[in-house]
Coordinates of C-alpha atoms in Angstrom, one line a residue:
X238 CA 0.0 0.0 0.0
X239 CA 1.3 3.5 -0.8
X240 CA 0.1 7.0 -1.1
X241 CA 0.7 9.0 -4.2
X242 CA -0.9 12.2 -5.6
X243 CA -1.6 12.6 -9.3
X244 CA 1.4 11.9 -11.5
X245 CA -0.4 12.7 -14.7
X246 CA -1.0 16.3 -13.5
X247 CA 2.7 16.9 -13.4
X248 CA 3.6 15.0 -16.5
X249 CA 1.2 17.3 -18.3
X250 CA 2.4 20.5 -16.7
X251 CA 6.2 20.1 -16.1
X252 CA 7.2 20.3 -19.8
X253 CA 5.3 23.5 -20.3
X254 CA 5.8 25.1 -17.0
X255 CA 8.8 23.8 -15.1
X256 CA 11.5 23.9 -17.8
X257 CA 12.1 26.5 -20.4
X258 CA 11.3 25.0 -23.8
X259 CA 14.2 25.2 -26.2
X260 CA 14.0 28.0 -28.7
X261 CA 13.1 26.5 -32.0
X262 CA 15.9 27.7 -34.2
X263 CA 17.1 26.2 -37.4
X264 CA 20.7 25.2 -37.7
X265 CA 21.3 28.2 -39.9
X266 CA 19.3 30.6 -37.8
X267 CA 20.5 33.0 -35.3
X268 CA 19.7 33.2 -31.6
X269 CA 17.6 36.1 -30.3
X270 CA 19.5 39.1 -29.1
X271 CA 20.7 38.5 -25.5
X272 CA 23.8 38.8 -23.4
X273 CA 23.8 35.1 -22.8
X274 CA 24.9 32.8 -25.6
X275 CA 22.0 30.7 -26.8
X276 CA 22.5 26.9 -27.5
X277 CA 22.4 26.0 -31.2
X278 CA 21.2 23.0 -33.1
X279 CA 23.9 21.1 -34.9
X280 CA 21.9 20.8 -38.0
X281 CA 18.3 20.8 -39.3
X282 CA 18.0 17.1 -38.7
X283 CA 18.6 17.5 -34.9
X284 CA 16.0 20.2 -34.8
X285 CA 13.4 18.1 -36.7
X286 CA 14.0 15.2 -34.4
X287 CA 13.5 17.4 -31.3
X288 CA 10.4 18.9 -32.9
X289 CA 9.0 15.4 -33.5
X290 CA 9.7 14.5 -29.8
X291 CA 7.9 17.5 -28.4
X292 CA 4.9 16.8 -30.6
X293 CA 4.7 13.1 -29.7
X294 CA 2.0 12.4 -27.1
X295 CA 2.8 8.7 -26.8
X296 CA 5.4 8.2 -24.0
X297 CA 6.6 4.9 -25.6
X298 CA 7.4 6.3 -29.0
X299 CA 8.6 9.6 -27.5
X300 CA 11.2 7.6 -25.6
X301 CA 12.3 5.8 -28.8
X302 CA 12.8 9.2 -30.5
X303 CA 14.7 10.5 -27.4
X304 CA 17.0 7.4 -27.5
X305 CA 17.5 8.0 -31.2
X306 CA 18.4 11.7 -30.5
X307 CA 20.9 10.6 -27.8
X308 CA 22.5 8.0 -30.1
X309 CA 22.8 10.3 -33.1
X310 CA 23.7 13.4 -31.2
X311 CA 25.6 12.2 -28.0
X312 CA 27.0 15.7 -27.7
X313 CA 24.5 18.6 -28.0
X314 CA 24.0 22.1 -26.8
X315 CA 20.4 21.1 -25.8
X316 CA 21.6 18.5 -23.3
X317 CA 19.6 20.1 -20.4
X318 CA 16.4 20.0 -22.4
X319 CA 17.0 16.4 -23.4
X320 CA 17.6 15.3 -19.8
X321 CA 14.3 17.1 -18.9
X322 CA 12.5 15.3 -21.7
X323 CA 13.9 11.9 -20.5
X324 CA 12.7 12.7 -17.0
X325 CA 9.1 13.4 -17.9
X326 CA 8.9 10.6 -20.4
X327 CA 10.1 8.0 -18.0
X328 CA 7.7 9.3 -15.5
X329 CA 4.9 9.1 -18.0
X330 CA 5.8 5.5 -18.6
X331 CA 5.8 4.9 -14.8
X332 CA 9.3 3.6 -14.7
X333 CA 10.6 4.6 -11.2
X334 CA 14.2 3.6 -11.5
X335 CA 14.8 5.2 -14.9
X336 CA 12.9 8.3 -13.8
X337 CA 15.0 8.7 -10.7
X338 CA 18.3 8.0 -12.6
X339 CA 17.3 10.8 -15.0
X340 CA 16.5 13.1 -12.1
X341 CA 19.8 12.5 -10.4
X342 CA 21.6 13.3 -13.7
X343 CA 19.8 16.6 -13.8
X344 CA 20.5 17.4 -10.1
X345 CA 24.2 16.8 -10.7
X346 CA 24.2 20.1 -12.7
X347 CA 21.2 21.8 -11.0
X348 CA 20.8 20.7 -7.3
X349 CA 17.5 22.6 -6.9
X350 CA 15.8 21.5 -10.1
X351 CA 12.2 21.3 -9.0
X352 CA 11.0 18.6 -11.5
X353 CA 13.9 16.3 -10.7
X354 CA 13.4 16.7 -6.9
X355 CA 9.6 16.2 -7.4
X356 CA 10.0 12.9 -9.2
X357 CA 12.6 11.5 -6.8
X358 CA 10.2 12.3 -4.0
X359 CA 7.2 10.9 -6.0
X360 CA 8.8 7.5 -6.6
X361 CA 10.5 7.1 -3.1
X362 CA 7.8 4.7 -1.8
X363 CA 7.6 2.4 -4.8
X364 CA 11.4 2.2 -5.2
X365 CA 11.8 1.4 -1.5
X366 CA 9.2 -1.3 -1.7
X367 CA 11.2 -2.8 -4.5
X368 CA 14.6 -2.9 -3.0
X369 CA 14.5 -1.7 0.7
X370 CA 17.6 0.5 0.0
X371 CA 18.7 3.0 2.5
X372 CA 19.9 5.2 -0.4
X373 CA 16.3 5.5 -1.7
X374 CA 15.3 6.9 1.7
X375 CA 18.3 9.3 1.8
X376 CA 17.6 10.7 -1.6
X377 CA 13.9 10.9 -0.9
X378 CA 14.5 12.7 2.3
X379 CA 16.8 15.2 0.6
X380 CA 14.3 15.9 -2.2
X381 CA 11.4 16.4 0.2
X382 CA 13.4 18.7 2.5
X383 CA 14.7 20.8 -0.4
X384 CA 11.2 21.2 -1.8
X385 CA 9.8 22.2 1.6
X386 CA 12.6 24.7 2.2
X387 CA 11.7 26.4 -1.0
X388 CA 7.9 25.8 -0.9
X389 CA 7.0 29.5 -0.8
X390 CA 8.8 30.2 -4.1
X391 CA 7.2 29.1 -7.4
X392 CA 9.5 26.9 -9.5
X393 CA 10.9 28.6 -12.7
X394 CA 8.3 29.3 -15.4
X395 CA 5.4 28.8 -13.0
X396 CA 3.3 31.8 -12.2
X397 CA 2.1 32.7 -8.7
X398 CA -1.5 31.7 -9.7
X399 CA -0.3 28.4 -11.1
X400 CA 1.7 27.6 -8.0
X401 CA -1.2 28.4 -5.8
X402 CA -3.0 25.5 -7.4
X403 CA 0.0 23.1 -7.5
X404 CA 1.6 23.9 -4.1
X405 CA -0.9 22.0 -1.8
X406 CA -0.4 18.7 -3.6
X407 CA 3.4 19.1 -3.7
X408 CA 3.6 20.1 0.0
X409 CA 1.3 17.2 1.0
X410 CA 3.5 14.7 -0.8
X411 CA 6.6 16.1 0.8
X412 CA 5.1 15.7 4.3
X413 CA 3.8 12.2 3.5
X414 CA 7.1 11.1 2.1
X415 CA 9.0 12.6 5.1
X416 CA 6.7 10.6 7.4
X417 CA 7.1 7.4 5.3
X418 CA 10.9 7.7 5.5
X419 CA 10.9 8.4 9.2
X420 CA 8.6 5.4 9.7
X421 CA 10.9 3.1 7.8
X422 CA 13.8 4.3 10.0
X423 CA 11.7 3.7 13.1
X424 CA 11.9 7.3 14.0
X425 CA 8.4 7.2 15.4
X426 CA 8.2 10.8 16.8
X427 CA 9.2 12.4 13.5
X428 CA 6.9 10.0 11.5
X429 CA 4.0 10.9 13.8
X430 CA 4.6 14.6 13.3
X431 CA 4.7 14.4 9.5
X432 CA 1.7 12.2 9.3
X433 CA -0.3 14.6 11.5
X434 CA 0.7 17.5 9.3
X435 CA -0.4 15.5 6.2
X436 CA -3.8 14.8 7.7
X437 CA -4.2 18.5 8.7
X438 CA -3.8 19.3 5.0
X439 CA -5.8 16.4 3.7
X440 CA -8.0 14.8 6.5
X441 CA -9.5 12.0 4.4
X442 CA -6.5 9.8 3.6
X443 CA -6.9 6.2 4.5
X444 CA -3.3 5.2 3.8
X445 CA -1.9 8.0 6.0
X446 CA -4.5 7.1 8.7
X447 CA -3.1 3.5 8.7
X448 CA 0.5 4.6 8.8
X449 CA -0.3 7.1 11.7
X450 CA -2.0 4.3 13.6
X451 CA 1.0 2.0 13.0
X452 CA 3.4 4.7 14.1
X453 CA 1.6 5.5 17.3
X454 CA 1.3 1.8 18.2
X455 CA 5.0 1.3 17.5
X456 CA 5.8 3.9 20.2
X457 CA 4.5 1.3 22.7
X458 CA 2.9 3.9 25.0
X459 CA -0.2 2.3 26.6
X460 CA -2.0 5.6 27.0
X461 CA -1.8 6.2 23.2
X462 CA -3.1 2.8 22.1
X463 CA -6.8 4.0 21.9
X464 CA -5.7 6.8 19.5
X465 CA -3.8 4.2 17.4
X466 CA -6.9 2.0 17.3
X467 CA -8.9 5.0 16.1
X468 CA -6.7 5.6 13.1
X469 CA -6.6 2.0 12.2
X470 CA -10.4 2.0 12.3
X471 CA -10.5 5.2 10.3
X472 CA -8.4 3.6 7.6
X473 CA -10.6 0.5 7.7
X474 CA -14.0 2.2 7.5
X475 CA -13.6 5.5 5.5
X476 CA -14.8 4.9 2.0
X477 CA -14.9 8.3 0.4
X478 CA -12.4 10.1 -1.8
X479 CA -8.9 9.3 -0.5
X480 CA -10.0 5.8 0.9
X481 CA -7.8 2.8 0.7
X482 CA -8.8 0.0 -1.8
X483 CA -11.5 -2.4 -0.5
X484 CA -9.0 -5.2 0.0
X485 CA -6.8 -2.9 2.1
X486 CA -9.7 -1.7 4.1
X487 CA -10.8 -5.2 4.9
X488 CA -7.2 -6.1 6.0
X489 CA -7.2 -3.1 8.2
X490 CA -10.6 -3.9 9.7
X491 CA -9.5 -7.5 10.5
X492 CA -6.4 -6.2 12.1
X493 CA -8.1 -3.5 14.3
X494 CA -10.7 -6.0 15.4
X495 CA -8.0 -8.3 16.8
X496 CA -6.0 -5.5 18.4
X497 CA -9.1 -4.0 20.0
X498 CA -10.0 -7.3 21.6
X499 CA -6.5 -7.8 22.9
X500 CA -6.4 -4.3 24.4
X501 CA -10.0 -4.1 25.7
X502 CA -10.4 -7.7 26.6
X503 CA -13.6 -8.2 24.6
X504 CA -15.4 -7.0 21.5
X505 CA -17.7 -4.9 23.6
X506 CA -17.8 -1.3 22.3
X507 CA -16.0 -2.0 19.0
X508 CA -19.1 -0.8 17.1
X509 CA -18.7 2.6 18.8
X510 CA -15.1 2.8 17.8
X511 CA -16.0 2.1 14.2
X512 CA -18.8 4.7 14.3
X513 CA -16.6 7.3 15.7
X514 CA -13.8 6.7 13.2
X515 CA -16.2 6.7 10.2
X516 CA -17.7 10.0 11.2
X517 CA -14.7 12.1 11.9
X518 CA -11.0 12.3 10.8
X519 CA -9.7 12.7 14.3
X520 CA -10.8 11.2 17.7
X521 CA -13.5 13.2 19.5
X522 CA -12.6 15.0 22.7
X523 CA -14.2 12.4 24.9
X524 CA -12.8 9.4 23.0
X525 CA -11.4 6.6 25.2
X526 CA -11.1 2.8 25.3
X527 CA -10.5 1.2 28.6
X528 CA -7.7 -1.4 28.5
X529 CA -8.3 -5.0 29.7
X530 CA -5.8 -4.6 32.7
X531 CA -7.7 -1.6 34.0
X532 CA -11.0 -3.5 33.6
X533 CA -9.5 -6.5 35.4
X534 CA -8.2 -4.3 38.2
X535 CA -11.6 -2.6 38.6
X536 CA -13.3 -6.0 38.6
X537 CA -10.9 -7.3 41.2
X538 CA -11.5 -4.2 43.4
X539 CA -15.2 -4.5 43.0
X540 CA -15.1 -8.2 43.8
X541 CA -13.0 -7.6 46.9
X542 CA -15.4 -5.0 48.1
X543 CA -18.4 -7.2 47.3
X544 CA -16.7 -10.1 49.2
X545 CA -16.3 -8.0 52.2
X546 CA -19.9 -7.0 52.1
X547 CA -21.2 -10.5 51.3
X548 CA -18.9 -13.0 53.0
X549 CA -21.2 -16.0 53.0
X550 CA -22.0 -15.6 49.3
X551 CA -18.3 -15.1 48.5
X552 CA -17.3 -18.2 50.4
X553 CA -19.7 -20.4 48.6
X554 CA -18.7 -18.9 45.2
X555 CA -15.1 -19.7 46.0
X556 CA -15.9 -23.3 47.2
X557 CA -18.0 -24.0 44.1
X558 CA -15.3 -22.7 41.8
X559 CA -12.6 -24.9 43.5
X560 CA -14.8 -28.0 43.5
X561 CA -15.8 -27.7 39.8
X562 CA -12.1 -27.1 38.7
X563 CA -9.7 -29.7 37.5
X564 CA -8.4 -30.4 41.0
X565 CA -11.8 -30.4 42.7
X566 CA -11.5 -33.9 44.3
X567 CA -8.1 -33.0 45.7
X568 CA -9.4 -29.7 47.1
X569 CA -12.4 -31.4 48.7
X570 CA -10.3 -34.1 50.4
X571 CA -7.6 -31.7 51.7
X572 CA -9.5 -28.6 52.5
X573 CA -13.2 -29.4 53.2
X574 CA -14.0 -33.0 54.1
X575 CA -14.6 -33.4 57.8
X576 CA -13.9 -29.7 58.6
X577 CA -16.6 -27.4 60.1
X578 CA -17.0 -24.6 57.6
X579 CA -17.9 -21.0 58.4
X580 CA -21.5 -19.8 57.9
X581 CA -23.0 -20.3 54.5
X582 CA -26.4 -19.2 53.2
X583 CA -29.1 -20.7 50.9
X584 CA -32.8 -21.0 50.2
X585 CA -34.9 -24.1 50.7
X586 CA -35.7 -26.1 47.6
X587 CA -37.1 -29.3 49.2
X588 CA -37.3 -31.3 52.4
X589 CA -37.4 -35.0 53.2
X590 CA -39.8 -35.9 54.6
X591 CA -42.1 -33.0 53.9
X592 CA -42.9 -32.7 57.6
X593 CA -40.3 -32.9 60.4
X594 CA -37.5 -33.4 57.8
X595 CA -34.1 -34.9 58.4
X596 CA -32.8 -33.8 55.0
X597 CA -33.0 -30.3 53.5
X598 CA -31.9 -29.3 50.0
X599 CA -30.7 -25.7 49.6
X600 CA -30.0 -23.5 46.5
X601 CA -26.9 -21.8 47.8
X602 CA -26.5 -18.1 47.4
X603 CA -23.3 -17.1 45.5
X604 CA -24.3 -13.5 44.6
X605 CA -25.8 -14.3 41.2
X606 CA -28.5 -12.2 39.7
X607 CA -31.0 -13.7 39.3
X608 CA -30.3 -15.9 42.3
X609 CA -29.6 -19.6 42.0
X610 CA -32.8 -21.8 42.3
X611 CA -31.1 -25.2 41.7
X612 CA -30.3 -27.3 44.7
X613 CA -26.6 -27.6 45.2
X614 CA -26.2 -28.4 49.0
X615 CA -27.9 -31.1 51.0
X616 CA -28.1 -30.7 54.8
X617 CA -28.4 -33.9 56.8
X618 CA -29.6 -33.9 60.5
X619 CA -29.4 -36.8 63.0
X620 CA -32.7 -35.8 64.5
X621 CA -35.8 -34.4 62.7
X622 CA -36.3 -30.7 62.5
X623 CA -39.5 -29.2 63.8
X624 CA -42.5 -28.9 61.5
X625 CA -41.7 -27.5 58.0
X626 CA -40.9 -24.2 56.3
X627 CA -42.0 -22.9 52.9
X628 CA -39.7 -23.4 49.8
X629 CA -37.6 -20.3 49.3
X630 CA -37.1 -19.7 53.0
X631 CA -33.6 -18.3 53.6
X632 CA -31.4 -20.4 56.0
X633 CA -27.8 -20.1 57.2
X634 CA -25.8 -22.9 58.7
X635 CA -22.4 -24.1 59.7
X636 CA -21.8 -27.7 58.5
X637 CA -19.2 -30.4 58.0
X638 CA -18.9 -31.6 54.4
X639 CA -19.4 -35.3 54.0
X640 CA -19.2 -35.8 50.2
X641 CA -19.7 -34.0 46.9
X642 CA -20.4 -34.7 43.2
X643 CA -19.2 -32.4 40.4
X644 CA -22.0 -33.2 37.9
X645 CA -24.7 -32.6 38.8
X646 CA -23.1 -30.4 41.4
X647 CA -24.0 -31.2 45.0
X648 CA -22.3 -30.9 48.4
X649 CA -23.6 -33.0 51.3
X650 CA -23.2 -31.5 54.8
X651 CA -23.8 -33.0 58.2
X652 CA -25.3 -30.2 60.3
X653 CA -26.1 -30.0 64.0
X654 CA -29.5 -28.6 64.8
X655 CA -28.0 -25.7 66.8
X656 CA -25.9 -24.8 63.8
X657 CA -29.0 -24.1 61.6
X658 CA -30.4 -20.6 61.7
X659 CA -33.6 -19.3 60.3
X660 CA -35.7 -22.4 60.7
X661 CA -39.2 -21.4 61.8
X662 CA -41.0 -24.7 61.6
X663 CA -42.9 -25.9 64.7
X664 CA -44.3 -29.2 65.7
X665 CA -48.1 -29.2 65.9
X666 CA -49.3 -30.1 69.5
X667 CA -51.3 -33.4 69.7
X668 CA -55.0 -32.9 70.3
X669 CA -56.2 -33.3 73.9
X670 CA -58.3 -36.4 74.7
X671 CA -61.0 -35.9 77.4
X672 CA -62.4 -38.9 79.3
X673 CA -66.1 -39.6 78.7
X674 CA -68.3 -38.6 81.7
X675 CA -69.4 -41.5 83.9
X676 CA -72.9 -42.7 83.8
X677 CA -74.9 -42.2 86.9

């Protein structure tokens, strides 16, 4: 993936605007009156060949004529014009290496030649993608910095009004290229600065959004991760002018989904991130994403506070978690069986027998909402309890675990009557029997 402005715009304009066209003089003609000696054609054939080149609108055949000119006239007074023609023709053919070689040949004589600097800058990304050469980055950096240093001055043969229309695109490419080069060198601060400048100039630019997200993420600053995720999401979802190609957007979307879940701990809220990124080029003032570690810390704190306020429920939750784990049997044998446990709480599910029971099944309270209604603790008594209570009655007890099963989950406790609290059942008094009156 790469960012490039319009190459065709400059191919069309550079010949007429950025280089002075050679004066079309016949070999026998004289140069216009001037203090500076004008270059001359060697003969009419050279002029006719040049004339045919400038009139040819097909870059391929134009290049063939340029090569013919170079072969037939290796030495010419119009060498500067020929180099400029090679430059723009190679650019029109989209040949990065040849274009940059032609540009470097021009810069050897004219270090500030705008068209040469522009095309070196233009092809930096594609050339680097092809060979990963540090030299490509060096020459791209020099071209971009030279152009930015002179950005207020129109190039030769360009009017102020023409430059007013061309400058924004040239300046944007210079900042994007500078950011790209800094990113390849892992100079994250400089890359971030340049990409932000680029987005200020052209807010809707999916590729730069992606690069800015990558750059911020590479700084490895936890507090900046939400902003990085925002720019990844922006690159993935923006589909207007300046958007990445559909395949690139899908790759970016898949990537930001994974990174969001890693950072946040779940997919919850991802739709809000996507909506925010799609609606604005920069994160809103109140934008935030809570990281998983902060959520976990908050949950632990809340759980600790809840456990202090609900010790019975917290104890049972802990017991059930341990018994249903992989080492449940070992935990039961070493930490529970035969030991009197602290007070636990549950609600009556059933009693056996229904009146004056010796066995009571409870749905233990572990703080769930809605509360548990499935029996998971059985209380056994040596002597029958008084009367009965209604299902749902809340009881607390201290008991000694006798056994347990993991599936279906059930813990059996032996409980002394005086260790049961909340039982309100009463035995019904037997009816009184009165003796029949004696007959007189």
